[in-house]
Amino acid sequence: MKEPLLTVENLAVAFAGRRVVEGVSFTIEAGETLALVGESGSGKSVTALSALRLLTGAGSNPEGRIRLDGVEVLTAAPAARRRLRGGVAGMVFQEPMTSLNPLHSIEQQVGEAIALHRPLPPAALRARVLDLLHQVALPNAEERLGAYPHQLSGGQRQRVMIAAALANDPKLLIADEPTTALDVTIQAQVVELLRELQARHRLAYLFISHDLRVVRALAHRIIVLKDGVVVEQGEAEALTAAPRQPYTRALMAAAFDLRALRTTDLRAAAPEAVAP
Amino acid sequence: MGVAPPQGHPMPMTPLTQRRLANFRANRRGWWSLWIFAAIFVVTLFAEFIANDRPLVARVDGQWFVPVLSDYAESDIVPDGFPTEADWHDPQFRREIAERGGWMVWPPIPFAYDTVVRDLGRPAPAPPSARNLLGTDDQARDVLARVIYGFRISVLFGFTLTIVSSVLGIMAGAVQGYYGGLTDLLFQRFIEIWRGMPELYLLIILASIITPSFWILLGFLLLFSWMGLTGVVRAEFLRGRNFDYVRAARALGVSDARIMARHILPNAMVATLTFLPFILSGSVVILTSLDFLGFGLPPGSPSLGELVNQGKNNLQAPWLALTGFVVLGLMLSLLTFVGEAVRDAFDPRKLPGGGR
């Protein structure tokens, strides 16, 4: 049997003695999209950041096992870890406004991501940057090479971020709420772009969102988190069609019917029986 | 449209730099101070060609001599001279050259910083005269020549001390701020203890054991001066390490050193560069005060502090104290004005038009 691309077993993360993620396990196969869903503070981002051991300070030493592309992430040497970051798994963040260095041009931004993992001569580097910008469908890519982040719109910046994350043909893209800070029409475009890229490169996604509409459009499987524990998981269609847990139902209701927020209180909808 | 042309990768100047330059220029006082300071500094860099006790060139018996660049024995120049180093001020030697039809071109000030003017005709210190424009000090050395050499050594010392201590200070602050936690805690406690060391006492002890040379003095002052910038840089790095794009860079696999140098440092540079001119003037003041106290550069060195000290000891010769005061005041004012203009240049709220 072939090993999954990413295996997370019994992940537990604690900040200052308080467990924020407890006993989370999942696997992602190549080309598959797994969505982590939950309200703010449910531990989705912490889980995703732990996959590349990106947390600093108190949370930098999670318990459990994380295996990415055959490498034990938690015990890997710093250099091996840096190869994983950006090389095997790219990452897209929520805030396109602040995730690009304001002092670097688009070309420098994306070029740095490439040069880190495989140094290219300047001309080839520029060609590769342009190629990436075309792949993410950044309009007028040639003219935008020298542009600075403040000269781009939110959606364009998110495209640049995705280009940088894709720079080294990663197998996995970790997207931490990539559409949350964008308005609805741009969200649809970015979702469409992510779908295209997945089809073209057989990318796997670890997709984090609280927005079930976006998740339903992208994910193959869904894991619902609440207070750091897995509440429910399953195939995307089955889960969204017939959520078993009241918490999932509440999330669904909140996503698809804003009026429902008045009647369903997410806090009250506690999980019924949670496997430890 | 603010989009740069696609061919403009090695861009000559980013809009931000242009704006800063415009802001710097808008501060007329600082702009002119910079040019005046630079002009004086460049002139004093060539002090040997301006104030020297040997001619720039000489021609004797159809032969060229460049005494300003190389040493000649008297016997090299005139056949019956002594095989000792030529003293170009010696009247007999000059007469001999003149008899042979030779000539020489002197620098504007025919004295070096250590030339003892022998034919003053009155006890030193001698007041200003046509020959010694600023008079002589109490060892009959030309004050103007000493000021030119002294300015140069002060500024060079200040520059070296500023640059080296800034580099060390930025590195220390960067490591503290970026890693935070225990690293930061231990480093901070070390700095607190180190800052408490009585620098002047240590220097006095040092000066009583060895005569500090330029480099020993520089190294000693460096031991303490690097702490000047660490606080600011540490604060900037503590802030910067949590920026989203720093996190994004880490997620791309950028190494710590590179994140510090390329992603956080450029932000911290604004706070740092604003301090530099003031650190420079501070370094000049430190050297001057040490020289004044007698713990600075070795005796005989041209130093502004020593000139001030002579002014204190020779109140009957006011040109000594006055010269020291004017030169130091001018140099420090110029540096402070430049510093103010640099501060304006990096002020993001300041518009080049002078408005806010």
XYZ file of C-alpha atoms in Angstrom:
632
model
C 0.000 0.000 0.000
C 1.297 3.410 -0.867
C 1.944 5.800 1.967
C -0.332 8.863 2.142
C 1.268 12.239 1.343
C 0.564 13.639 4.779
C -0.155 11.607 7.877
C -1.062 13.278 11.153
C -1.479 11.029 14.155
C -2.736 12.080 17.562
C -1.569 15.645 17.163
C -1.711 17.639 20.386
C -0.617 21.264 20.757
C -0.552 23.157 24.017
C 0.032 26.843 24.687
C 1.102 27.614 28.236
C -0.323 24.357 29.539
C -3.657 24.766 27.788
C -4.377 22.197 25.105
C -5.724 23.867 21.993
C -5.540 20.792 19.765
C -6.027 17.286 21.135
C -5.821 13.907 19.447
C -6.312 15.079 15.867
C -5.509 12.415 13.249
C -5.957 12.449 9.488
C -4.257 11.580 6.227
C -4.151 13.303 2.859
C -3.505 11.424 -0.384
C -1.886 13.016 -3.400
C -4.380 15.053 -5.406
C -6.917 15.088 -2.639
C -8.478 18.029 -0.824
C -9.056 17.745 2.874
C -10.876 20.604 4.558
C -10.538 21.492 8.211
C -13.701 23.268 9.258
C -14.636 24.958 12.463
C -15.293 28.305 14.075
C -12.515 30.692 15.099
C -10.381 29.209 17.842
C -11.301 25.638 17.045
C -7.681 24.754 16.322
C -7.761 24.548 12.523
C -4.917 26.957 11.884
C -2.806 25.533 14.703
C -3.220 22.073 13.181
C -2.217 23.332 9.750
C 0.786 25.320 10.980
C 1.967 22.308 12.961
C 2.087 20.259 9.783
C 5.198 22.257 8.817
C 6.121 22.981 12.425
C 5.660 26.684 11.827
C 4.393 27.596 15.268
C 6.837 29.555 17.396
C 7.224 29.809 21.120
C 5.067 27.664 23.347
C 3.390 25.756 20.534
C 6.583 24.934 18.644
C 6.788 21.372 19.990
C 3.548 19.566 19.265
C 3.018 15.992 20.424
C 2.032 13.157 18.159
C 3.383 12.180 14.765
C 3.425 14.114 11.513
C 4.780 12.477 8.389
C 5.005 14.536 5.229
C 6.238 12.915 2.026
C 8.104 10.270 3.999
C 9.789 12.706 6.416
C 9.034 12.890 10.124
C 8.318 16.612 10.471
C 8.603 16.834 14.246
C 12.044 15.260 14.439
C 13.516 16.512 11.153
C 16.682 18.611 11.250
C 16.178 22.333 10.551
C 17.637 22.046 7.035
C 15.369 19.127 6.159
C 12.447 21.047 7.560
C 13.274 24.031 5.370
C 13.292 21.726 2.344
C 9.785 20.599 3.240
C 8.593 24.161 3.669
C 8.028 25.544 0.229
C 9.591 22.504 -1.438
C 7.090 19.759 -0.630
C 4.355 21.875 0.885
C 3.502 25.446 -0.022
C 1.415 27.655 2.176
C -1.133 30.377 1.464
C -2.309 32.627 4.246
C -5.493 34.414 5.038
C -4.381 38.021 4.770
C -3.124 38.829 1.294
C -2.763 42.433 2.436
C 0.013 41.655 4.889
C 1.466 38.360 3.709
C 3.645 39.985 1.045
C 6.701 41.961 2.039
C 5.822 45.594 1.256
C 9.433 46.384 0.346
C 9.859 43.645 -2.256
C 8.551 43.733 -5.802
C 6.399 40.917 -7.117
C 9.331 39.484 -9.021
C 11.559 39.486 -5.939
C 8.768 37.973 -3.881
C 8.120 35.013 -6.160
C 11.758 34.798 -7.255
C 12.944 34.367 -3.684
C 10.632 31.388 -3.265
C 12.171 29.748 -6.322
C 15.786 30.631 -5.644
C 15.607 29.199 -2.146
C 15.068 25.688 -3.370
C 16.795 25.725 -6.722
C 19.042 28.564 -7.760
C 18.499 29.661 -11.368
C 20.362 32.185 -13.533
C 18.565 35.562 -13.636
C 16.985 35.121 -17.062
C 15.628 31.653 -16.290
C 14.433 32.879 -12.912
C 12.468 35.676 -14.521
C 10.972 33.286 -17.062
C 9.903 30.942 -14.274
C 8.379 33.820 -12.277
C 6.418 34.897 -15.338
C 5.307 31.332 -15.969
C 4.027 31.070 -12.394
C 2.226 34.391 -12.621
C 0.571 33.212 -15.838
C -0.447 29.980 -14.140
C -2.235 31.872 -11.402
C -3.764 34.113 -14.107
C -2.428 37.396 -12.789
C -3.549 39.978 -15.341
C -0.721 41.854 -17.145
C 1.872 39.673 -15.475
C 4.772 41.180 -17.471
C 3.973 44.680 -16.346
C 3.440 43.631 -12.771
C 6.889 42.126 -12.245
C 8.257 45.341 -10.827
C 5.093 46.288 -8.965
C 4.943 46.422 -5.189
C 2.203 44.741 -3.143
C 0.391 48.014 -2.403
C -0.167 48.459 -6.142
C -2.188 45.240 -6.382
C -5.722 44.452 -5.296
C -6.489 41.839 -2.668
C -7.351 39.151 -5.199
C -4.209 39.881 -7.222
C -2.077 39.670 -4.109
C -3.609 36.335 -3.219
C -2.730 35.139 -6.713
C 0.854 36.246 -6.171
C 0.880 34.400 -2.845
C -0.357 31.267 -4.549
C 2.291 31.689 -7.248
C 4.998 31.885 -4.578
C 3.581 28.847 -2.800
C 3.581 26.903 -6.078
C 7.077 28.026 -7.020
C 8.738 24.667 -6.441
C 5.969 22.359 -7.670
C 4.933 21.293 -4.193
C 2.806 18.199 -3.689
C 0.730 19.778 -0.974
C -0.698 23.252 -0.626
C -1.758 24.302 2.839
C -4.302 27.069 2.477
C -5.199 28.819 5.700
C -8.487 30.595 5.003
C -7.245 31.796 1.611
C -10.583 33.263 0.607
C -11.788 34.702 3.885
C -10.358 38.181 3.404
C -11.647 38.461 -0.166
C -15.042 39.584 -1.348
C -17.464 37.033 -2.715
C -16.799 37.370 -6.455
C -13.049 37.206 -5.916
C -13.572 34.208 -3.648
C -15.244 32.377 -6.503
C -12.314 33.215 -8.808
C -9.736 31.990 -6.323
C -11.680 28.784 -5.698
C -11.849 28.241 -9.452
C -8.093 28.856 -9.716
C -7.362 26.370 -6.923
C -9.507 23.766 -8.679
C -7.715 24.284 -11.989
C -4.300 24.046 -10.348
C -5.280 20.853 -8.607
C -6.400 19.300 -11.860
C -3.233 20.385 -13.634
C -0.623 19.479 -11.029
C -2.365 16.744 -9.032
C -1.951 18.951 -5.975
C -3.212 17.927 -2.580
C -4.842 20.635 -0.484
C -5.119 21.005 3.224
C -7.818 23.610 3.154
C -8.768 25.511 6.255
C -11.944 27.483 6.373
C -14.956 28.285 8.430
C -16.918 28.904 5.269
C -18.757 25.718 4.371
C -19.861 27.115 1.041
C -16.264 27.369 -0.142
C -15.410 24.038 1.467
C -18.263 22.241 -0.229
C -17.076 23.559 -3.572
C -13.521 22.277 -3.116
C -13.160 19.514 -0.577
C -13.218 15.776 -1.070
C -13.251 15.068 2.636
C -14.101 17.290 5.579
C -12.991 17.254 9.206
C -15.024 19.347 11.613
C -13.111 20.675 14.601
C -14.453 22.239 17.745
C -12.301 23.318 20.681
C -9.354 21.384 19.303
C -11.111 18.034 18.949
C -12.459 16.293 15.871
C -16.226 16.413 16.054
C -17.118 14.735 12.823
C -15.385 13.684 9.636
C -16.400 12.129 6.384
C -16.780 12.464 2.632
C -17.669 16.021 1.717
C -20.925 15.253 -0.016
C -22.245 12.890 2.607
C -21.247 15.138 5.437
C -22.753 18.290 4.013
C -25.885 16.462 2.897
C -26.550 14.801 6.222
C -24.478 16.169 9.104
C -24.792 13.912 12.104
C -23.571 16.277 14.798
C -25.595 19.295 15.912
C -22.422 21.402 15.782
C -21.940 20.585 12.119
C -25.592 21.271 11.476
C -25.200 24.635 13.192
C -22.146 25.462 11.064
C -24.033 24.446 7.949
C -27.006 26.505 8.924
C -24.787 29.496 9.633
C -23.133 29.174 6.243
C -26.201 28.676 4.134
C -28.863 30.578 5.989
C -27.849 33.705 7.785
C -31.239 33.923 9.496
C -30.447 30.659 11.167
C -27.814 32.408 13.251
C -30.562 33.894 15.329
C -32.026 30.551 16.202
C -28.941 28.367 16.381
C -26.271 29.292 18.824
C -22.964 27.728 17.817
C -21.801 27.614 21.418
C -24.874 25.783 22.586
C -24.604 23.201 19.856
C -22.067 21.096 21.703
C -20.939 17.798 20.226
C -22.949 14.894 21.496
C -20.468 12.098 21.790
C -16.870 12.760 20.909
C -14.405 10.017 20.406
C -11.391 10.752 22.630
C 0.085 54.403 -12.869
C 2.891 53.567 -10.546
C 3.838 50.340 -12.226
C 7.522 50.121 -13.010
C 8.596 49.168 -16.523
C 9.188 45.438 -16.928
C 12.821 45.966 -17.909
C 13.532 47.906 -14.759
C 14.708 45.117 -12.530
C 17.978 46.574 -11.295
C 15.975 49.719 -10.668
C 18.107 52.770 -10.063
C 15.886 54.070 -7.316
C 12.618 52.941 -5.809
C 9.891 55.535 -5.384
C 10.445 55.314 -1.653
C 14.120 56.171 -1.993
C 13.277 59.054 -4.314
C 10.809 60.362 -1.789
C 13.308 60.094 1.028
C 15.923 61.894 -1.021
C 13.432 64.644 -1.784
C 12.621 64.919 1.914
C 16.295 65.113 2.733
C 16.834 67.868 0.177
C 13.824 69.745 1.446
C 15.656 70.287 4.702
C 17.939 72.988 3.284
C 20.015 73.331 6.429
C 20.776 69.619 6.548
C 21.408 69.433 2.815
C 23.970 72.238 2.889
C 25.481 70.938 6.113
C 26.098 67.630 4.412
C 27.899 69.279 1.513
C 29.944 71.580 3.724
C 30.892 68.686 5.978
C 31.733 66.483 3.013
C 33.849 69.244 1.443
C 35.786 69.844 4.661
C 36.244 66.128 5.185
C 37.498 65.507 1.658
C 39.914 68.403 1.974
C 41.262 67.125 5.284
C 41.626 63.637 3.815
C 44.418 65.173 1.744
C 45.924 66.881 4.759
C 49.447 65.850 3.722
C 49.097 67.905 0.557
C 47.722 70.949 2.349
C 49.764 71.178 5.481
C 53.166 69.571 5.397
C 56.735 70.383 6.332
C 58.046 69.176 2.973
C 57.434 70.521 -0.517
C 54.948 68.877 -2.850
C 57.529 68.670 -5.637
C 61.056 69.870 -6.016
C 63.426 70.041 -8.991
C 67.151 70.109 -8.350
C 69.859 69.568 -10.963
C 67.350 68.433 -13.553
C 65.933 65.785 -11.247
C 62.374 65.538 -9.931
C 61.667 64.924 -6.268
C 58.303 64.306 -4.641
C 59.059 64.769 -0.948
C 55.383 64.661 0.033
C 55.205 61.024 -1.005
C 58.653 59.642 -0.235
C 61.551 60.275 2.105
C 64.837 61.566 0.721
C 68.201 61.813 2.359
C 69.926 65.164 2.025
C 72.697 63.444 0.066
C 70.153 62.285 -2.556
C 69.405 65.870 -3.441
C 72.658 67.758 -3.079
C 75.988 65.946 -3.590
C 77.648 67.216 -0.412
C 74.603 66.710 1.841
C 74.464 64.509 4.907
C 73.134 60.972 4.448
C 70.346 61.841 6.908
C 66.738 62.661 6.160
C 66.386 66.023 4.492
C 64.959 68.864 6.563
C 63.358 71.029 3.917
C 62.947 73.918 6.359
C 66.690 74.088 7.051
C 67.833 77.506 5.694
C 71.271 76.291 4.717
C 69.875 73.345 2.795
C 67.454 75.627 0.976
C 70.189 78.075 0.120
C 72.207 75.270 -1.382
C 69.285 74.154 -3.537
C 68.703 77.727 -4.671
C 72.373 78.047 -5.645
C 72.043 74.997 -7.861
C 69.091 76.585 -9.616
C 66.612 74.245 -8.007
C 63.080 75.167 -6.992
C 60.238 73.636 -5.012
C 56.501 73.971 -4.598
C 55.266 74.126 -1.026
C 51.791 73.199 0.239
C 49.651 76.192 1.298
C 50.598 75.588 4.908
C 54.284 74.698 5.140
C 53.936 72.872 8.479
C 52.756 69.401 9.430
C 50.928 68.714 12.690
C 54.176 67.878 14.461
C 56.470 70.499 12.902
C 58.069 72.674 15.530
C 58.284 76.191 14.132
C 61.805 77.251 15.155
C 62.097 80.827 14.022
C 59.074 82.259 15.793
C 61.066 85.107 17.261
C 58.981 84.988 20.444
C 58.034 82.406 23.050
C 55.348 79.913 22.110
C 52.367 80.016 22.014
C 52.614 82.690 19.345
C 49.534 84.638 18.282
C 48.126 84.384 14.763
C 50.315 85.907 12.101
C 50.617 85.805 8.341
C 52.763 82.693 8.660
C 50.749 80.881 11.274
C 47.204 81.892 10.464
C 45.796 80.520 13.720
C 48.960 81.030 15.735
C 50.981 78.252 17.348
C 50.381 76.126 20.406
C 52.608 75.999 23.479
C 55.018 73.636 21.756
C 55.408 76.000 18.780
C 53.362 73.845 16.384
C 51.093 75.448 13.821
C 47.499 75.366 15.075
C 45.873 75.387 11.641
C 47.899 72.345 10.554
C 46.975 70.548 13.753
C 43.297 71.407 13.285
C 43.309 69.973 9.761
C 44.926 66.725 10.845
C 42.859 66.657 14.039
C 39.586 67.025 12.166
C 40.537 64.135 9.945
C 41.469 61.796 12.761
C 38.348 62.737 14.752
C 36.004 62.062 11.856
C 37.765 58.867 10.798
C 37.696 57.619 14.366
C 34.055 58.572 14.676
C 33.118 56.900 11.386
C 34.934 53.673 12.220
C 33.508 53.505 15.715
C 30.009 54.274 14.445
C 30.043 51.742 11.623
C 31.564 48.875 13.566
C 29.465 49.424 16.667
C 26.319 49.774 14.562
C 26.976 46.520 12.754
C 27.622 44.722 16.037
C 24.675 46.406 17.711
C 22.277 45.580 14.876
C 23.361 41.945 14.859
C 22.968 41.661 18.624
C 19.570 43.368 18.580
C 18.398 41.269 15.644
C 19.261 37.991 17.335
C 17.590 39.129 20.551
C 14.422 40.314 18.953
C 14.045 37.531 16.418
C 14.539 34.593 18.747
C 12.970 36.253 21.772
C 12.238 34.088 24.782
C 15.189 32.859 26.802
C 17.778 34.187 24.334
C 16.332 37.643 24.699
C 16.056 37.390 28.475
C 19.666 36.316 29.015
C 20.979 38.844 26.504
C 19.053 41.673 28.140
C 20.387 40.799 31.601
C 23.927 40.626 30.190
C 23.543 44.055 28.602
C 22.236 45.506 31.857
C 25.289 44.232 33.714
C 27.701 45.242 30.952
C 26.233 48.726 30.771
C 26.938 49.125 34.459
C 30.689 48.742 33.956
C 32.569 51.942 34.805
C 33.914 52.613 31.321
C 36.004 55.630 32.258
C 37.721 53.882 35.177
C 38.571 50.941 32.986
C 39.968 53.321 30.414
C 42.083 55.108 33.013
C 43.439 51.751 34.200
C 44.146 50.802 30.590
C 45.882 54.100 29.913
C 48.098 53.628 32.958
C 49.288 50.239 31.726
C 49.752 50.910 28.014
C 49.639 53.962 25.798
C 46.439 53.489 23.822
C 46.923 53.707 20.083
C 44.154 54.596 17.615
C 43.123 50.950 17.209
C 43.374 49.953 20.873
C 41.260 52.942 21.825
C 38.766 52.057 19.095
C 38.531 48.441 20.232
C 38.106 49.465 23.825
C 35.338 51.937 23.110
C 33.667 49.317 20.898
C 33.305 47.026 23.893
C 30.721 49.428 25.244
C 29.390 51.432 22.321
C 27.687 48.533 20.503
C 24.858 48.645 22.995
C 23.621 51.959 21.654
C 21.488 50.498 18.876
C 20.553 47.093 20.264
C 17.482 48.380 22.070
C 15.930 49.958 18.985
C 16.784 47.057 16.705
C 15.555 44.522 19.233
C 12.211 46.312 19.480
C 11.870 46.416 15.688
C 12.645 42.717 15.409
C 10.262 41.777 18.193
C 7.588 43.555 16.184
C 8.766 42.312 12.822
C 9.000 38.629 13.590
C 5.224 38.446 13.914
C 4.494 40.088 10.573
C 2.434 37.933 8.258
C 4.974 38.136 5.479
C 7.697 36.968 7.827
C 5.516 33.977 8.653
C 4.886 33.481 4.949
C 8.628 33.585 4.273
C 9.205 30.942 6.944
C 6.523 28.799 5.324
C 8.467 29.084 2.067
C 11.509 27.620 3.779
C 13.532 30.827 4.123
C 16.305 30.424 6.694
C 16.388 32.466 9.882
C 19.455 34.479 8.890
C 17.905 35.363 5.548
C 14.580 36.316 7.087
C 16.390 38.620 9.473
C 18.522 40.211 6.762
C 15.991 40.488 3.941
C 12.584 40.663 5.505
C 12.903 42.312 8.907
C 16.104 44.345 8.748
C 14.903 46.709 5.978
C 12.081 47.724 8.291
C 14.410 48.135 11.216
C 16.873 50.183 9.139
C 14.678 53.272 9.287
C 14.969 53.479 13.047
C 18.659 52.649 12.808
C 19.730 55.084 10.106
C 17.992 57.901 11.906
C 20.297 57.337 14.836
C 23.551 57.079 12.891
C 24.532 60.752 12.532
C 23.921 61.291 16.221
C 26.010 58.258 17.115
C 28.725 59.675 14.865
C 28.760 63.025 16.634
C 28.688 61.168 19.954
C 31.755 59.176 18.957
C 33.606 62.367 18.019
C 32.735 63.884 21.387
C 33.960 60.779 23.233
C 37.333 60.870 21.500
C 37.662 64.605 22.106
C 36.851 64.357 25.782
C 39.262 61.465 26.278
C 41.985 63.477 24.577
C 41.126 66.441 26.745
C 41.553 64.303 29.855
C 44.771 62.824 28.502
C 43.484 59.250 28.195
C 43.025 59.361 24.451
C 45.378 59.143 21.531
C 49.132 58.962 22.216
C 50.885 62.258 23.064
C 51.794 64.341 20.039
C 48.829 63.142 17.968
C 46.902 65.940 16.347
C 43.711 65.961 18.320
C 41.012 68.500 18.932
C 40.692 67.437 22.563
C 44.339 68.173 23.157
C 43.877 71.589 21.547
C 41.040 72.356 23.953
C 43.224 71.211 26.823
C 45.998 73.569 25.688
C 43.450 76.348 25.526
C 42.554 75.651 29.146
C 46.223 75.647 30.206
C 47.115 78.786 28.245
C 44.415 81.287 28.974
C 46.820 84.046 27.913
C 46.603 82.609 24.360
C 42.879 82.835 23.600
C 43.368 81.736 19.976
C 43.926 78.167 21.180
C 40.668 77.831 23.091
C 38.765 79.818 20.459
C 39.986 77.637 17.599
C 39.154 74.464 19.472
C 35.726 75.783 20.338
C 34.882 76.964 16.824
C 36.138 73.822 15.077
C 34.381 71.430 17.450
C 31.214 73.516 17.483
C 31.147 73.689 13.695
C 31.768 69.980 13.202
C 29.181 68.850 15.755
C 26.576 71.359 14.515
C 27.032 70.193 10.934
C 26.659 66.558 11.980
C 23.555 67.330 14.025
C 21.975 69.255 11.139
C 22.681 66.344 8.802
C 21.167 64.024 11.385
C 18.000 66.104 11.536
C 17.667 65.993 7.778
C 18.145 62.205 7.798
C 15.446 61.953 10.422
C 13.123 64.013 8.222
C 13.958 61.843 5.233
C 12.822 58.706 7.011
C 9.734 60.269 8.534
C 6.839 58.630 6.687
C 4.469 61.470 7.542
C 6.688 64.222 6.261
C 6.090 65.440 2.743
C 8.918 66.818 0.625
C 7.033 70.094 0.268
C 7.617 70.677 3.952
C 3.970 70.087 4.803
C 2.695 67.360 7.064
